[in-house]
XYZ file of N, CA and C in Angstrom:
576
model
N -4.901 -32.228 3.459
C -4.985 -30.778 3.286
C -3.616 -30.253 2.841
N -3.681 -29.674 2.043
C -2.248 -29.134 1.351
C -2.262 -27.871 1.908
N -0.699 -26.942 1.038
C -0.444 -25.731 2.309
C -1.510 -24.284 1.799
N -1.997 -24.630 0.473
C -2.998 -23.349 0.401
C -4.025 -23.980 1.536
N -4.421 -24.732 1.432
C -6.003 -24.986 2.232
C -5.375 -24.545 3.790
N -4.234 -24.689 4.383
C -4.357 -24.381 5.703
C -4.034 -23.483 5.372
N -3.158 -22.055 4.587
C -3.229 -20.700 4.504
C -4.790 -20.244 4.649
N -5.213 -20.977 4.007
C -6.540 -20.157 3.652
C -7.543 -20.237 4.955
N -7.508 -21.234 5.641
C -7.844 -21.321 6.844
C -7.494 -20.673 8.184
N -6.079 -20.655 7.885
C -5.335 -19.602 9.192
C -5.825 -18.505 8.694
N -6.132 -17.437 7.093
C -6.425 -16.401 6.994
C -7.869 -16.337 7.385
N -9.221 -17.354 7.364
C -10.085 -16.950 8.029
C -10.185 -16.519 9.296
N -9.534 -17.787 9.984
C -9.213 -18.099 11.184
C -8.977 -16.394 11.629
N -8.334 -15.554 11.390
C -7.575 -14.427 11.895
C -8.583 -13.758 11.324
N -9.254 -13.388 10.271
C -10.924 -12.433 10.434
C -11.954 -12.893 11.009
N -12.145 -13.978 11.256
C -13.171 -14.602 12.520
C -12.439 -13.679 14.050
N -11.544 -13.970 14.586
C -11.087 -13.801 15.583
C -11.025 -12.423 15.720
N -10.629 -11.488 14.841
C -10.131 -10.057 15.017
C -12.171 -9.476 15.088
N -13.127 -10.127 14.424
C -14.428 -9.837 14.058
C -14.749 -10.041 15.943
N -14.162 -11.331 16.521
C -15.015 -11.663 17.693
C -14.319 -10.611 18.566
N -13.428 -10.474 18.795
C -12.087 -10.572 19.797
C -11.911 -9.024 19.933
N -11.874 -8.480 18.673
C -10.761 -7.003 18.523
C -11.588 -5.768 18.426
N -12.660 -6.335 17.906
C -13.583 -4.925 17.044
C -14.378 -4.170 18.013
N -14.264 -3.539 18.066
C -15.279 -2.772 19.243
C -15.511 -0.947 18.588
N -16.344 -0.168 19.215
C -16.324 1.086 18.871
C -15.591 2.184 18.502
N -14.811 2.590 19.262
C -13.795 3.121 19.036
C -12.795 2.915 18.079
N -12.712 1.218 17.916
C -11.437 0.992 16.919
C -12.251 1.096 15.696
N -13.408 0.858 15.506
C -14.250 0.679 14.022
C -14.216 2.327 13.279
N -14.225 2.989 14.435
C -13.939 4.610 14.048
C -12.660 4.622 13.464
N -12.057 4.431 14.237
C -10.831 4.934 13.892
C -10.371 4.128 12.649
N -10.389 2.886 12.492
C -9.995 2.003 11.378
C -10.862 2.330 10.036
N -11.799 2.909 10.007
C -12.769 3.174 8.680
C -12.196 4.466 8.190
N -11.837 5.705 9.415
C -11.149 6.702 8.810
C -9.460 6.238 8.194
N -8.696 5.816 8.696
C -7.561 5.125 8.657
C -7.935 5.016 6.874
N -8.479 3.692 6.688
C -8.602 3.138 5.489
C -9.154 4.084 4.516
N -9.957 5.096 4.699
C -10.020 5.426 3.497
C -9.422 6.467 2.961
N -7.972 6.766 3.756
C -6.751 7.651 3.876
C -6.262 6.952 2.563
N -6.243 5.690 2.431
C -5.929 4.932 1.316
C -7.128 5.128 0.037
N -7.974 5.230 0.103
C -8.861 5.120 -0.848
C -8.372 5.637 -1.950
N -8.210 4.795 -3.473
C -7.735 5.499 -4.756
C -5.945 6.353 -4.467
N -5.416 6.325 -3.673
C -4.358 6.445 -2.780
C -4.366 7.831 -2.591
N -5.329 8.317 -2.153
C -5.773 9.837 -1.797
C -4.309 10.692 -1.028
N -4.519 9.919 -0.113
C -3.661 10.522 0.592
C -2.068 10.427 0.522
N -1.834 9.797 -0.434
C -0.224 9.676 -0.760
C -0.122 10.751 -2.218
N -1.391 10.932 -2.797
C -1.348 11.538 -3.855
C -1.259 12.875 -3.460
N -1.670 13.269 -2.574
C -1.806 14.468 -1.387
C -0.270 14.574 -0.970
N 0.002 14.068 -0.497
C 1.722 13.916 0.160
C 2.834 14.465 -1.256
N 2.209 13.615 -2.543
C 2.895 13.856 -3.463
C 3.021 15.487 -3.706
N 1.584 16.153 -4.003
C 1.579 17.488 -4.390
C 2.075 17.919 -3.004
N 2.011 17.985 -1.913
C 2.722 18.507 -0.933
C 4.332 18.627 -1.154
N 4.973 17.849 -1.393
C 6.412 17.448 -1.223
C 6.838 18.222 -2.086
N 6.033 17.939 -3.932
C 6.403 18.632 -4.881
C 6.606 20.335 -4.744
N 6.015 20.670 -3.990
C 5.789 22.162 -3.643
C 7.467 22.547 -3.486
N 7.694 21.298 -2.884
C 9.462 21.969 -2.374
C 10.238 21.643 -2.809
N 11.408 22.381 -3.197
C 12.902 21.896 -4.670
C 12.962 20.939 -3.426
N 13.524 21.115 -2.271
C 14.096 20.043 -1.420
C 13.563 18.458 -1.073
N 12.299 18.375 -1.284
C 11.512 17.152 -1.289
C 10.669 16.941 -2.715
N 10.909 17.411 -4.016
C 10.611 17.099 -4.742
C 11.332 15.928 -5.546
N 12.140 15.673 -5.506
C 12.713 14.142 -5.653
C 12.026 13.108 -5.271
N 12.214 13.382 -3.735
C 11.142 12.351 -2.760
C 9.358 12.089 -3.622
N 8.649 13.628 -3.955
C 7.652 13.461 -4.545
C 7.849 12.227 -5.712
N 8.608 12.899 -6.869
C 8.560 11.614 -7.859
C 8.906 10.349 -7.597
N 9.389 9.985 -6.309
C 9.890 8.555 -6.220
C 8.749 8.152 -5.701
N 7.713 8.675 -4.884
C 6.687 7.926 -4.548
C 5.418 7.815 -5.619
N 5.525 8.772 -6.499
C 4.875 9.210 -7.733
C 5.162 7.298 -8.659
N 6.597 7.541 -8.619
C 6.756 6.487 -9.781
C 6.019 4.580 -8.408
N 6.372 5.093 -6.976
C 6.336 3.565 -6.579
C 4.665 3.458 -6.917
N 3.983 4.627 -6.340
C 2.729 4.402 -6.635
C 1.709 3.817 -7.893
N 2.750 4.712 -8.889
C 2.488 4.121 -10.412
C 2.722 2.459 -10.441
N 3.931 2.369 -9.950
C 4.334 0.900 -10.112
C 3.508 0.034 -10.030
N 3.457 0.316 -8.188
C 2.361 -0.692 -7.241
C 1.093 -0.638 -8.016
N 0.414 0.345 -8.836
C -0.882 0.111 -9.082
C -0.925 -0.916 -10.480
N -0.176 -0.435 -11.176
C 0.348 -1.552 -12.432
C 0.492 -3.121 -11.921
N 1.041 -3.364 -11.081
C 1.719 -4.501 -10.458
C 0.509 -5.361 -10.138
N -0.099 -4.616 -8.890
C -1.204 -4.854 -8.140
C -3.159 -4.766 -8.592
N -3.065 -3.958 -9.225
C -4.430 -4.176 -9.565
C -4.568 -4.035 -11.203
N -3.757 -3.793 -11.875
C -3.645 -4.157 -13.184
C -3.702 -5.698 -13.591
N -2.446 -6.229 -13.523
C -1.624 -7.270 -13.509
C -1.911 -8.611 -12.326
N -1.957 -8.088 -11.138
C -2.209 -9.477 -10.413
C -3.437 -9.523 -10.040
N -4.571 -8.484 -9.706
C -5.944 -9.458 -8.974
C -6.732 -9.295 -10.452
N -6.195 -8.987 -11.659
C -6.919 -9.636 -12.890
C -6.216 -10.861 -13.556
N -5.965 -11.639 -12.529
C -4.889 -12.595 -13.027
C -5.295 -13.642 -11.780
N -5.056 -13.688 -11.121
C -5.502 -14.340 -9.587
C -7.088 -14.471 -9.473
N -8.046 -13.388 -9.639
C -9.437 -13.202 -9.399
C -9.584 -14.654 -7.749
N -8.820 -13.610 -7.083
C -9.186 -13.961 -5.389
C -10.699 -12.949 -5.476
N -11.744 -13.761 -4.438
C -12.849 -13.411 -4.358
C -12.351 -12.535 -2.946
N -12.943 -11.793 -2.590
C -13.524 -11.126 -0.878
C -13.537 -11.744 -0.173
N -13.068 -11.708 1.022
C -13.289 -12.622 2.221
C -14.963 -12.607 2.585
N -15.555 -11.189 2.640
C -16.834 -11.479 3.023
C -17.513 -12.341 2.249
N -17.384 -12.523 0.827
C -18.286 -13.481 0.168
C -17.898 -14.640 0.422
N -16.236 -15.283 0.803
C -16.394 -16.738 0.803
C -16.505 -16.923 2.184
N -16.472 -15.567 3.315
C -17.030 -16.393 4.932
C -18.111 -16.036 5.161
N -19.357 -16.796 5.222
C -20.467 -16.454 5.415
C -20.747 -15.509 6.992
N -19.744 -15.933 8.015
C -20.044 -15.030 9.468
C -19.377 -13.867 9.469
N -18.417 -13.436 8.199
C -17.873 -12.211 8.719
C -18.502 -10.921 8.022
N -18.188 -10.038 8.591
C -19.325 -8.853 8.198
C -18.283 -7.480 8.055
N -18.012 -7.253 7.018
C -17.471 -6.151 6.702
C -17.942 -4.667 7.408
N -17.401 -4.394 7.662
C -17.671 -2.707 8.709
C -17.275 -1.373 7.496
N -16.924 -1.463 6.408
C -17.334 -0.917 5.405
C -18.217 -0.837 4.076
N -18.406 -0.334 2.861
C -18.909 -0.753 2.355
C -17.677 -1.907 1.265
N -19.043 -2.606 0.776
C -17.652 -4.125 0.135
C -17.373 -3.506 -0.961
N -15.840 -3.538 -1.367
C -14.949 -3.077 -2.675
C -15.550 -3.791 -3.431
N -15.682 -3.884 -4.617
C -16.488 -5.001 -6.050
C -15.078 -5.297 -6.706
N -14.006 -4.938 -6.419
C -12.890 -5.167 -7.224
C -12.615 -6.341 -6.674
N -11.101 -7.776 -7.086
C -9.985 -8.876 -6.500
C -9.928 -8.079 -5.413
N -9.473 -9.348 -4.371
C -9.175 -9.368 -3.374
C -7.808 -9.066 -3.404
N -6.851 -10.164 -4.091
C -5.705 -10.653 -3.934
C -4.755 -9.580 -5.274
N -3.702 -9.064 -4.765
C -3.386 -8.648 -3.541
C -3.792 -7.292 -3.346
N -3.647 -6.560 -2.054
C -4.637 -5.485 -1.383
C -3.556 -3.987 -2.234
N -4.219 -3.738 -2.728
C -3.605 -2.075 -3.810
C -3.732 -1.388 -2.533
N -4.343 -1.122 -1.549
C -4.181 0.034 -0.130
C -2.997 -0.602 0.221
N -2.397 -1.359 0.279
C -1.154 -2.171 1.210
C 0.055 -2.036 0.662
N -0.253 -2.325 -0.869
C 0.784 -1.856 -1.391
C 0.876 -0.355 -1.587
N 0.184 0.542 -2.225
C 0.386 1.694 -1.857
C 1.019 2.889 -1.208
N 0.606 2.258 -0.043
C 0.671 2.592 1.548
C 1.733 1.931 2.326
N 2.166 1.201 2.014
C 3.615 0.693 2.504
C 4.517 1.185 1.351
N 4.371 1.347 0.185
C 5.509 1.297 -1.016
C 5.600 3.284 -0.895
N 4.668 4.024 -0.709
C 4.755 5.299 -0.534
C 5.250 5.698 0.922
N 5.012 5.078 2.090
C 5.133 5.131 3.473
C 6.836 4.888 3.260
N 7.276 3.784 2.891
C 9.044 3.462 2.680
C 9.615 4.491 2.487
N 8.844 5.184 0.932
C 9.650 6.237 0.096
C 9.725 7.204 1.132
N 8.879 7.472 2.273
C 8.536 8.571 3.208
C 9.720 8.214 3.727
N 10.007 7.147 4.312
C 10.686 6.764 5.631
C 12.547 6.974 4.990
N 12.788 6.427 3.598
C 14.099 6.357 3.175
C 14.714 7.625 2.474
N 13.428 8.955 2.093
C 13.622 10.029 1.888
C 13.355 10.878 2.257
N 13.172 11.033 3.394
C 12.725 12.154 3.989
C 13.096 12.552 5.599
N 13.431 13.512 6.304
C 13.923 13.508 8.018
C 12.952 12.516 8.420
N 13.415 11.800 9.556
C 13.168 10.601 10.156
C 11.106 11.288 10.590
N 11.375 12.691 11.682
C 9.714 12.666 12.062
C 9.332 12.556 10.807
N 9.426 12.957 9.234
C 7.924 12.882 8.648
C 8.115 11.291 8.186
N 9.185 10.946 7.659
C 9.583 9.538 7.016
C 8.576 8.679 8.026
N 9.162 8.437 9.386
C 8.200 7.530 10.736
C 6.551 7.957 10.342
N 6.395 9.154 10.524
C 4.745 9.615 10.379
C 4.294 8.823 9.185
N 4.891 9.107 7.957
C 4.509 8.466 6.944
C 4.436 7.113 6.584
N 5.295 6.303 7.141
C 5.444 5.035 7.078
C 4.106 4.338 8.227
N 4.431 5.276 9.377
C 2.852 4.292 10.664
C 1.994 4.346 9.611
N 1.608 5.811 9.147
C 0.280 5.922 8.604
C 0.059 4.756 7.385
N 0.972 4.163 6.478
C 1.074 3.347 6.134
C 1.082 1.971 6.516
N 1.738 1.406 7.441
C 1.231 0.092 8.187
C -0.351 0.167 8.481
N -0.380 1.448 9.512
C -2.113 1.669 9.744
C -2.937 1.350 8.532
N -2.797 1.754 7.584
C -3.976 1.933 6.554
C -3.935 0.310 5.747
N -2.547 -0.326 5.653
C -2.876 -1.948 5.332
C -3.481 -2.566 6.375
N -2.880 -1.969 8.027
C -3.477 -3.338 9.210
C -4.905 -2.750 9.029
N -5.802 -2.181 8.883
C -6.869 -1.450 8.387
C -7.829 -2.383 7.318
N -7.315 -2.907 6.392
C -7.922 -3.603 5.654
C -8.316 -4.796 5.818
N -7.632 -5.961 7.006
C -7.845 -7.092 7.445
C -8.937 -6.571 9.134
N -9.049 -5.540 9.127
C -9.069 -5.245 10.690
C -11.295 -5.013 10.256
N -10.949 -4.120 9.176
C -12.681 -3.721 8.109
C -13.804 -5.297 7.810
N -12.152 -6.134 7.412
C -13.007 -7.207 6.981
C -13.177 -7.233 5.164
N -11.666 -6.676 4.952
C -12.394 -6.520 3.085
C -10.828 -7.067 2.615
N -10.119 -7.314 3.275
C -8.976 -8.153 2.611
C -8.624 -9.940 3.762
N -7.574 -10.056 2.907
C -7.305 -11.655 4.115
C -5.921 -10.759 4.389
N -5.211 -11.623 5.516
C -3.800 -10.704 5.898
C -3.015 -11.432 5.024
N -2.949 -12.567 4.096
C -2.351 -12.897 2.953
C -2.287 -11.587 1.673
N -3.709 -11.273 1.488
C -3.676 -10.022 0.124
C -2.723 -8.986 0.998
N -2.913 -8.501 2.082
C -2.223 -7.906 2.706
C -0.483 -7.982 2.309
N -0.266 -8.913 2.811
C 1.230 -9.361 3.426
C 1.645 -8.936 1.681
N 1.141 -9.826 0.527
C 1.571 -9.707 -0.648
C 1.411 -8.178 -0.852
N 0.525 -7.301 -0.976
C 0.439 -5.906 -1.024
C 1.498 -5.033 -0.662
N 2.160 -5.678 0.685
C 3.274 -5.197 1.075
C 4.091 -4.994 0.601
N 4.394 -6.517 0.341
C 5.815 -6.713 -0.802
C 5.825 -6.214 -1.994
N 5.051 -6.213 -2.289
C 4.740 -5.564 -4.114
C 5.306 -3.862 -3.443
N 5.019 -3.089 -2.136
C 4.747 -1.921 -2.151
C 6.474 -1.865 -2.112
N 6.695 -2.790 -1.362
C 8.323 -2.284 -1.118
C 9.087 -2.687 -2.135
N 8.896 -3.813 -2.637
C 9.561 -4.039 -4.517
C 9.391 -2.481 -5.273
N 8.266 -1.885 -4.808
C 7.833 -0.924 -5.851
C 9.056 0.642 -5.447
N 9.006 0.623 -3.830
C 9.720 1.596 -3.285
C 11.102 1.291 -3.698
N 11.955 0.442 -3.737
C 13.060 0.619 -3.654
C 13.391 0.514 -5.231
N 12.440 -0.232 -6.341
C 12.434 -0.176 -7.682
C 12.461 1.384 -8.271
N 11.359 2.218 -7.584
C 11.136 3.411 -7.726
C 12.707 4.496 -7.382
N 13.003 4.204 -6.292
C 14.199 4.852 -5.976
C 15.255 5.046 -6.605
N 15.941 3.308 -7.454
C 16.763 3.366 -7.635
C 16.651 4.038 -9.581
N 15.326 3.696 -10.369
C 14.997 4.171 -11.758
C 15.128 6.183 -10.996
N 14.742 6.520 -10.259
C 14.383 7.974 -10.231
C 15.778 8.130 -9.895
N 17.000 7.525 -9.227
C 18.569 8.055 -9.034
C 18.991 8.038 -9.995
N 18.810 7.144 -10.327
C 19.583 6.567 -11.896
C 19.152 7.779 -12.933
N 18.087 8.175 -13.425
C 17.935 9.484 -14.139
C 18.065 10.389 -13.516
N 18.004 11.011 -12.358
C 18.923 12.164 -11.882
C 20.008 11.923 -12.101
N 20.633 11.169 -11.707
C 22.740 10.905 -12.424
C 22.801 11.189 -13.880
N 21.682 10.855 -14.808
C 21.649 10.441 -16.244
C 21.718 12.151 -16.171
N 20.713 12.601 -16.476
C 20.135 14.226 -16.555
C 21.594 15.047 -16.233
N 22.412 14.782 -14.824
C 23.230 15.602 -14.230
C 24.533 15.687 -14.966
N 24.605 14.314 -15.304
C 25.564 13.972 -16.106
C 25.654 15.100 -17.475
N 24.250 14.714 -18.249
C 24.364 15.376 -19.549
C 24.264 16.950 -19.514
N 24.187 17.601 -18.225
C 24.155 19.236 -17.752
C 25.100 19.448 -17.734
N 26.083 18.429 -17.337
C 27.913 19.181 -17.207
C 28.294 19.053 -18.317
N 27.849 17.800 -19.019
C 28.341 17.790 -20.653
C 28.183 18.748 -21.267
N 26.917 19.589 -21.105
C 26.973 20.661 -22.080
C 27.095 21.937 -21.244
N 27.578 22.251 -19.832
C 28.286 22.416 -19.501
C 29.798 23.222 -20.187
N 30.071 21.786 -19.882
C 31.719 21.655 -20.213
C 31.810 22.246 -21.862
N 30.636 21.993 -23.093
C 31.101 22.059 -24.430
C 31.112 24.358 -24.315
N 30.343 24.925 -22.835
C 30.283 26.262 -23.482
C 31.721 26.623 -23.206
């Protein structure tokens, strides 16, 4: 057995277990609303026009604007039409999704990246209560997707990384043209 076949096994292994072990009423509530906070990235797109509202957090808006752009390019453009990872529910015959099943790749999870790469931008631009608020709600809405039964915690984990490649990629292109822009304001500036 090589090291995909036991990845791929420890990732059943952990939706079998969370299916026997974890799931119960209350959390199925709460985890179905959770996740579809992510849906199409509703709710970061929401955060965006919120933020934008204000000169003071409108920076913050476009940096999660651009990670979001990123992550979706990255992630469901580019890698699960490239990868074509199937669903966990279709290749485990005992596990049973508690939503309805996405028809899109599995690999890697666009809610994870999203939602961690917009949750960062929350956390590295913004006062700590909304940055923290924004970032849980972000862990929540990826641990959400292995918890439903519609990702493996591999699409996950990668989702992540793509989100935070995307956050701090995003940050530093959106400083870098504010310096650019500020720069060329004093230049002309300076020529009146």
């Amino acid at each position: 057995m090589d090291f995909f076949d036991t990845l791929l096994n420890i990732d059943e292994d952990i939706l079998l277990y969370i299916q026997e072990n974890l799931r119960n009423a209350n959390t199925d509530t709460i985890m179905k609303a959770v996740t579809h906070l992510g849906d199409i990235g509703i709710f970061w797109i929401l955060m965006i026009l919120i933020l934008t509202l204000s000169k003071k957090y409108a920076k913050t808006a476009l940096i999660m604007a651009v990670t979001l752009s990123l992550g979706l390019l990255i992630t469901n453009l580019v890698l699960k039409n490239s990868v074509h990872r199937i669903r966990p529910f279709h290749a485990i015959e005992e596990l049973f999704p508690l939503i309805n099943k996405p028809e899109d790749w599995s690999f890697p999870s666009g809610h994870a990246t999203s939602s961690i790469g917009c949750g960062l931008a929350m956390l590295r631009n913004l006062p700590k209560k909304y940055g923290v608020t924004g970032f849980t709600i972000g862990i929540l809405i990826a641990i959400s997707r292995v918890y439903l039964g519609v990702h493996y915690t591999t699409d996950v984990a990668a989702g992540a990384l793509i989100g935070i490649f995307s956050a701090f990629s995003s940050e530093k292109i959106v400083n870098k043209a504010d310096r650019i822009i500020k720069e060329k304001r004093k230049g002309k500036k300076s020529l009146h």
